[in-house]
């Protein structure tokens, strides 16, 4: 088989400037939020801890472990001398900085993928490479249309982010995507910034912790949130790309009755040591899943998701 490593683009070929700009934007908006919500005195303490951590990490990367340990110890001393009333908002602030950075990084990966002339891992490129290497188009069509990948969904009580926070994170990601549009007027761009300010402020004012232990039905709702926010649109989009690639390279589309991706679920049915999962719970979760499917179906712009289940 031929070596296809030349198809890949290495990290240094990409500019990190857009990612840095997004991180700076979200970080500055969170800074403004913290100044308003916790006061300038505590905000300066947060900034001091962040600066010490960043400097210690940079010194360690520059092969100066002695200076790095000194700054790390200084940071540890300041943290140990903090009161609980100061430590709690500090911990929350650092967590939000990390979450916003993760949102910006994911957005940058999507943006970078859209700007690639070709994706070596796409169905189109993969099928083209296989046929070039001698795979018969009929064999390729048969294997693709008869394969089955089953994804089993589960819900776990240790899920960190509440659904409320996940919705807000999704909204911030969507606003970042909108902010990238080159055709926005200055007024429209300012509206996007204002929306980001509102979402980040609401993010800070939202309790990250569950104050009550989630029931199996609550856990199932969290699992169904994944379906609603990502799988419901992503799976049909992938199947369309798969069908288009098959038609291009074999002359035949994916059959309407083909289900290369299927889903199973443990949500509401996993009785392994959980006495709270009863037959009534399972019935409730199944009804909830059906309701979710019916509610999302009409708004899915023709995506044939039910065929995937």
CSV table of C-alpha atoms in Angstrom, one decimal, residues 32-300:
chain,number,residue,atom,x,y,z
A,32,UNK,CA,-15.0,42.4,33.1
A,33,UNK,CA,-17.7,40.1,34.5
A,34,UNK,CA,-15.5,39.3,37.5
A,35,UNK,CA,-14.7,42.9,38.2
A,36,UNK,CA,-18.5,43.6,38.4
A,37,UNK,CA,-19.5,40.4,40.2
A,38,UNK,CA,-16.7,39.9,42.8
A,39,UNK,CA,-15.1,43.3,43.0
A,40,UNK,CA,-11.7,44.6,41.9
A,41,UNK,CA,-9.8,43.4,45.0
A,42,UNK,CA,-10.6,39.7,44.5
A,43,UNK,CA,-10.2,40.1,40.8
A,44,UNK,CA,-6.7,41.3,41.3
A,45,UNK,CA,-6.0,38.2,43.4
A,46,UNK,CA,-7.3,36.0,40.7
A,47,UNK,CA,-5.1,37.7,38.2
A,48,UNK,CA,-2.1,37.3,40.5
A,49,UNK,CA,-2.6,33.6,40.9
A,50,UNK,CA,-3.0,33.2,37.1
A,51,UNK,CA,0.1,35.2,36.5
A,52,UNK,CA,2.2,33.2,38.9
A,53,UNK,CA,0.9,29.9,37.4
A,54,UNK,CA,1.7,31.1,33.8
A,55,UNK,CA,5.1,32.3,34.8
A,56,UNK,CA,6.0,29.1,36.6
A,57,UNK,CA,4.9,27.1,33.6
A,58,UNK,CA,6.9,29.2,31.2
A,59,UNK,CA,10.0,29.0,33.3
A,60,UNK,CA,9.7,25.2,33.5
A,61,UNK,CA,9.4,25.1,29.7
A,62,UNK,CA,12.5,27.2,29.4
A,63,UNK,CA,14.5,24.7,31.5
A,64,UNK,CA,14.7,26.8,34.6
A,65,UNK,CA,13.1,24.5,37.2
A,66,UNK,CA,14.5,26.4,40.2
A,67,UNK,CA,12.7,29.6,39.4
A,68,UNK,CA,9.6,27.7,38.4
A,69,UNK,CA,9.5,25.9,41.8
A,70,UNK,CA,10.0,29.2,43.6
A,71,UNK,CA,7.0,30.8,41.9
A,72,UNK,CA,5.0,27.6,42.4
A,73,UNK,CA,5.7,27.7,46.1
A,74,UNK,CA,4.8,31.3,46.3
A,75,UNK,CA,1.5,30.6,44.6
A,76,UNK,CA,0.8,27.7,46.9
A,77,UNK,CA,1.5,29.9,50.0
A,78,UNK,CA,-0.9,32.5,48.7
A,79,UNK,CA,-3.6,29.9,48.1
A,80,UNK,CA,-3.2,28.4,51.5
A,81,UNK,CA,-3.6,31.8,53.2
A,82,UNK,CA,-6.8,32.5,51.4
A,83,UNK,CA,-10.1,32.4,53.2
A,84,UNK,CA,-12.8,30.1,52.0
A,85,UNK,CA,-14.9,33.1,50.9
A,86,UNK,CA,-12.0,34.0,48.6
A,87,UNK,CA,-11.0,30.5,47.5
A,88,UNK,CA,-14.5,29.6,46.2
A,89,UNK,CA,-14.9,32.4,43.6
A,90,UNK,CA,-11.2,32.0,42.7
A,91,UNK,CA,-11.7,28.3,42.0
A,92,UNK,CA,-14.9,29.1,40.0
A,93,UNK,CA,-13.1,31.8,38.0
A,94,UNK,CA,-10.2,29.6,37.0
A,95,UNK,CA,-12.7,26.8,36.0
A,96,UNK,CA,-14.5,29.2,33.7
A,97,UNK,CA,-11.3,30.5,32.2
A,98,UNK,CA,-10.4,26.9,31.3
A,99,UNK,CA,-13.9,26.1,29.9
A,100,UNK,CA,-13.9,29.2,27.8
A,101,UNK,CA,-10.5,28.3,26.5
A,102,UNK,CA,-11.7,24.8,25.6
A,103,UNK,CA,-14.7,26.4,23.7
A,104,UNK,CA,-12.3,28.6,21.7
A,105,UNK,CA,-10.0,25.6,21.0
A,106,UNK,CA,-12.8,23.5,19.7
A,107,UNK,CA,-14.1,26.4,17.6
A,108,UNK,CA,-10.6,26.8,16.1
A,109,UNK,CA,-10.4,23.1,15.2
A,110,UNK,CA,-13.7,23.4,13.3
A,111,UNK,CA,-12.6,26.7,11.6
A,112,UNK,CA,-9.3,25.1,10.6
A,113,UNK,CA,-11.0,22.0,9.2
A,114,UNK,CA,-13.3,24.2,7.1
A,115,UNK,CA,-10.3,26.0,5.6
A,116,UNK,CA,-8.5,22.8,4.6
A,117,UNK,CA,-8.5,22.2,0.9
A,118,UNK,CA,-9.1,18.5,1.6
A,119,UNK,CA,-9.5,16.2,4.6
A,120,UNK,CA,-7.4,13.0,4.3
A,121,UNK,CA,-9.8,11.3,6.8
A,122,UNK,CA,-13.0,12.2,4.9
A,123,UNK,CA,-15.1,9.5,3.2
A,124,UNK,CA,-14.3,11.0,-0.2
A,125,UNK,CA,-10.5,11.0,0.3
A,126,UNK,CA,-10.6,7.5,2.0
A,127,UNK,CA,-12.6,5.9,-0.8
A,128,UNK,CA,-10.4,7.5,-3.5
A,129,UNK,CA,-7.3,6.2,-1.8
A,130,UNK,CA,-8.7,2.7,-1.4
A,131,UNK,CA,-9.7,2.5,-5.1
A,132,UNK,CA,-6.3,3.9,-6.1
A,133,UNK,CA,-4.7,1.1,-4.1
A,134,UNK,CA,-6.7,-1.6,-5.9
A,135,UNK,CA,-9.9,-2.1,-4.1
A,136,UNK,CA,-12.8,-3.0,-6.4
A,137,UNK,CA,-15.6,-0.3,-6.4
A,138,UNK,CA,-18.2,-3.1,-6.0
A,139,UNK,CA,-16.4,-4.6,-3.1
A,140,UNK,CA,-16.1,-1.2,-1.5
A,141,UNK,CA,-19.8,-0.5,-1.9
A,142,UNK,CA,-20.8,-3.9,-0.5
A,143,UNK,CA,-18.6,-3.5,2.6
A,144,UNK,CA,-19.7,0.1,3.4
A,145,UNK,CA,-23.4,-0.7,2.9
A,146,UNK,CA,-23.3,-3.8,5.0
A,147,UNK,CA,-21.1,-2.6,7.9
A,148,UNK,CA,-22.7,-1.6,11.2
A,149,UNK,CA,-21.3,0.5,14.0
A,150,UNK,CA,-23.3,0.6,17.2
A,151,UNK,CA,-22.8,3.4,19.6
A,152,UNK,CA,-24.2,2.7,23.1
A,153,UNK,CA,-25.2,5.8,25.0
A,154,UNK,CA,-25.0,5.8,28.8
A,155,UNK,CA,-25.6,8.4,31.5
A,156,UNK,CA,-23.4,8.7,34.6
A,157,UNK,CA,-24.0,10.6,37.8
A,158,UNK,CA,-20.4,11.9,37.8
A,159,UNK,CA,-21.1,14.1,34.7
A,160,UNK,CA,-19.5,17.4,35.7
A,161,UNK,CA,-21.3,20.0,33.7
A,162,UNK,CA,-25.0,20.5,34.3
A,163,UNK,CA,-27.2,20.8,31.2
A,164,UNK,CA,-27.8,24.5,31.9
A,165,UNK,CA,-24.0,25.1,31.6
A,166,UNK,CA,-23.8,22.9,28.5
A,167,UNK,CA,-26.5,25.0,26.8
A,168,UNK,CA,-24.6,28.2,27.7
A,169,UNK,CA,-21.3,26.7,26.4
A,170,UNK,CA,-23.1,25.8,23.1
A,171,UNK,CA,-24.5,29.3,22.8
A,172,UNK,CA,-21.0,30.9,23.3
A,173,UNK,CA,-19.6,28.6,20.7
A,174,UNK,CA,-22.3,29.6,18.2
A,175,UNK,CA,-21.6,33.3,18.9
A,176,UNK,CA,-17.9,32.8,18.3
A,177,UNK,CA,-18.8,31.3,14.9
A,178,UNK,CA,-21.0,34.2,14.2
A,179,UNK,CA,-18.2,36.6,15.3
A,180,UNK,CA,-16.0,35.1,12.6
A,181,UNK,CA,-18.3,36.2,9.8
A,182,UNK,CA,-16.4,38.8,7.6
A,183,UNK,CA,-19.6,40.4,6.3
A,184,UNK,CA,-20.8,41.7,9.7
A,185,UNK,CA,-21.2,45.4,10.0
A,186,UNK,CA,-19.6,47.1,13.0
A,187,UNK,CA,-23.1,47.4,14.6
A,188,UNK,CA,-23.8,43.7,14.1
A,189,UNK,CA,-20.4,42.7,15.5
A,190,UNK,CA,-21.1,44.9,18.6
A,191,UNK,CA,-24.4,43.0,19.0
A,192,UNK,CA,-22.5,39.7,19.0
A,193,UNK,CA,-20.1,41.0,21.7
A,194,UNK,CA,-23.1,42.1,23.8
A,195,UNK,CA,-24.6,38.7,23.5
A,196,UNK,CA,-21.3,37.1,24.6
A,197,UNK,CA,-21.3,39.4,27.6
A,198,UNK,CA,-24.8,38.3,28.5
A,199,UNK,CA,-23.9,34.6,28.1
A,200,UNK,CA,-20.7,34.9,30.1
A,201,UNK,CA,-22.4,36.8,32.9
A,202,UNK,CA,-25.2,34.2,33.0
A,203,UNK,CA,-22.5,31.5,33.1
A,204,UNK,CA,-20.9,33.1,36.2
A,205,UNK,CA,-24.3,33.5,37.9
A,206,UNK,CA,-25.2,29.8,37.3
A,207,UNK,CA,-24.4,27.3,40.0
A,208,UNK,CA,-22.0,24.7,38.6
A,209,UNK,CA,-22.9,22.1,41.2
A,210,UNK,CA,-26.0,20.0,41.6
A,211,UNK,CA,-27.5,20.5,45.0
A,212,UNK,CA,-29.5,17.3,44.9
A,213,UNK,CA,-28.4,13.8,43.8
A,214,UNK,CA,-29.7,13.1,40.3
A,215,UNK,CA,-32.2,10.4,39.7
A,216,UNK,CA,-31.8,7.9,36.9
A,217,UNK,CA,-34.4,9.9,34.9
A,218,UNK,CA,-32.3,13.1,35.5
A,219,UNK,CA,-29.2,11.2,34.3
A,220,UNK,CA,-31.1,10.1,31.2
A,221,UNK,CA,-32.1,13.7,30.4
A,222,UNK,CA,-28.4,14.5,30.5
A,223,UNK,CA,-27.7,11.8,28.1
A,224,UNK,CA,-30.4,12.8,25.8
A,225,UNK,CA,-29.0,16.3,25.8
A,226,UNK,CA,-26.0,14.9,23.9
A,227,UNK,CA,-28.4,13.5,21.2
A,228,UNK,CA,-30.2,16.8,21.0
A,229,UNK,CA,-27.1,19.0,20.8
A,230,UNK,CA,-24.8,17.0,18.6
A,231,UNK,CA,-25.9,13.6,17.3
A,232,UNK,CA,-29.2,14.7,16.0
A,233,UNK,CA,-27.6,16.9,13.4
A,234,UNK,CA,-24.1,15.3,13.1
A,235,UNK,CA,-25.2,11.7,12.2
A,236,UNK,CA,-27.5,12.7,9.2
A,237,UNK,CA,-24.8,15.1,7.9
A,238,UNK,CA,-22.2,12.3,8.0
A,239,UNK,CA,-24.6,9.9,6.3
A,240,UNK,CA,-25.1,12.4,3.5
A,241,UNK,CA,-21.4,12.8,3.1
A,242,UNK,CA,-21.0,9.0,3.1
A,243,UNK,CA,-23.7,8.6,0.4
A,244,UNK,CA,-22.2,11.4,-1.8
A,245,UNK,CA,-18.7,9.8,-1.6
A,246,UNK,CA,-20.2,6.4,-2.5
A,247,UNK,CA,-22.0,7.8,-5.5
A,248,UNK,CA,-18.8,9.6,-6.6
A,249,UNK,CA,-16.5,6.5,-6.4
A,250,UNK,CA,-18.9,3.6,-7.0
A,251,UNK,CA,-21.8,5.1,-8.9
A,252,UNK,CA,-24.4,4.2,-6.3
A,253,UNK,CA,-25.7,6.1,-3.3
A,254,UNK,CA,-26.2,4.7,0.2
A,255,UNK,CA,-29.5,2.7,0.1
A,256,UNK,CA,-32.4,4.3,2.0
A,257,UNK,CA,-32.7,1.2,4.2
A,258,UNK,CA,-29.0,1.1,5.1
A,259,UNK,CA,-28.2,1.9,8.8
A,260,UNK,CA,-24.4,1.9,9.1
A,261,UNK,CA,-24.8,3.7,12.4
A,262,UNK,CA,-27.1,2.4,15.1
A,263,UNK,CA,-27.6,3.4,18.7
A,264,UNK,CA,-28.2,1.5,21.9
A,265,UNK,CA,-28.8,2.9,25.3
A,266,UNK,CA,-28.2,1.9,28.9
A,267,UNK,CA,-30.0,5.0,30.2
A,268,UNK,CA,-32.8,4.0,32.5
A,269,UNK,CA,-32.1,0.3,32.0
A,270,UNK,CA,-28.8,-0.4,33.7
A,271,UNK,CA,-29.7,-2.4,36.8
A,272,UNK,CA,-26.2,-3.3,37.7
A,273,UNK,CA,-26.2,-2.5,41.4
A,274,UNK,CA,-28.6,0.5,41.2
A,275,UNK,CA,-31.8,-0.3,43.2
A,276,UNK,CA,-33.3,3.0,41.9
A,277,UNK,CA,-33.6,1.7,38.3
A,278,UNK,CA,-36.9,-0.2,38.2
A,279,UNK,CA,-39.2,-1.2,35.5
A,280,UNK,CA,-41.1,2.0,36.0
A,281,UNK,CA,-37.9,4.0,35.5
A,282,UNK,CA,-37.1,2.2,32.3
A,283,UNK,CA,-40.6,2.8,31.0
A,284,UNK,CA,-40.3,6.5,31.9
A,285,UNK,CA,-36.9,6.9,30.1
A,286,UNK,CA,-38.2,5.1,27.0
A,287,UNK,CA,-41.2,7.4,26.8
A,288,UNK,CA,-38.8,10.4,27.4
A,289,UNK,CA,-36.6,9.2,24.5
A,290,UNK,CA,-39.6,8.8,22.2
A,291,UNK,CA,-40.8,12.3,23.2
A,292,UNK,CA,-37.4,13.7,22.4
A,293,UNK,CA,-37.4,12.1,19.0
A,294,UNK,CA,-40.9,13.4,18.2
A,295,UNK,CA,-40.0,16.9,19.4
A,296,UNK,CA,-36.8,17.2,17.5
A,297,UNK,CA,-38.0,15.5,14.3
A,298,UNK,CA,-40.1,18.3,12.7
A,299,UNK,CA,-37.3,20.9,13.3
A,300,UNK,CA,-34.5,18.8,11.9
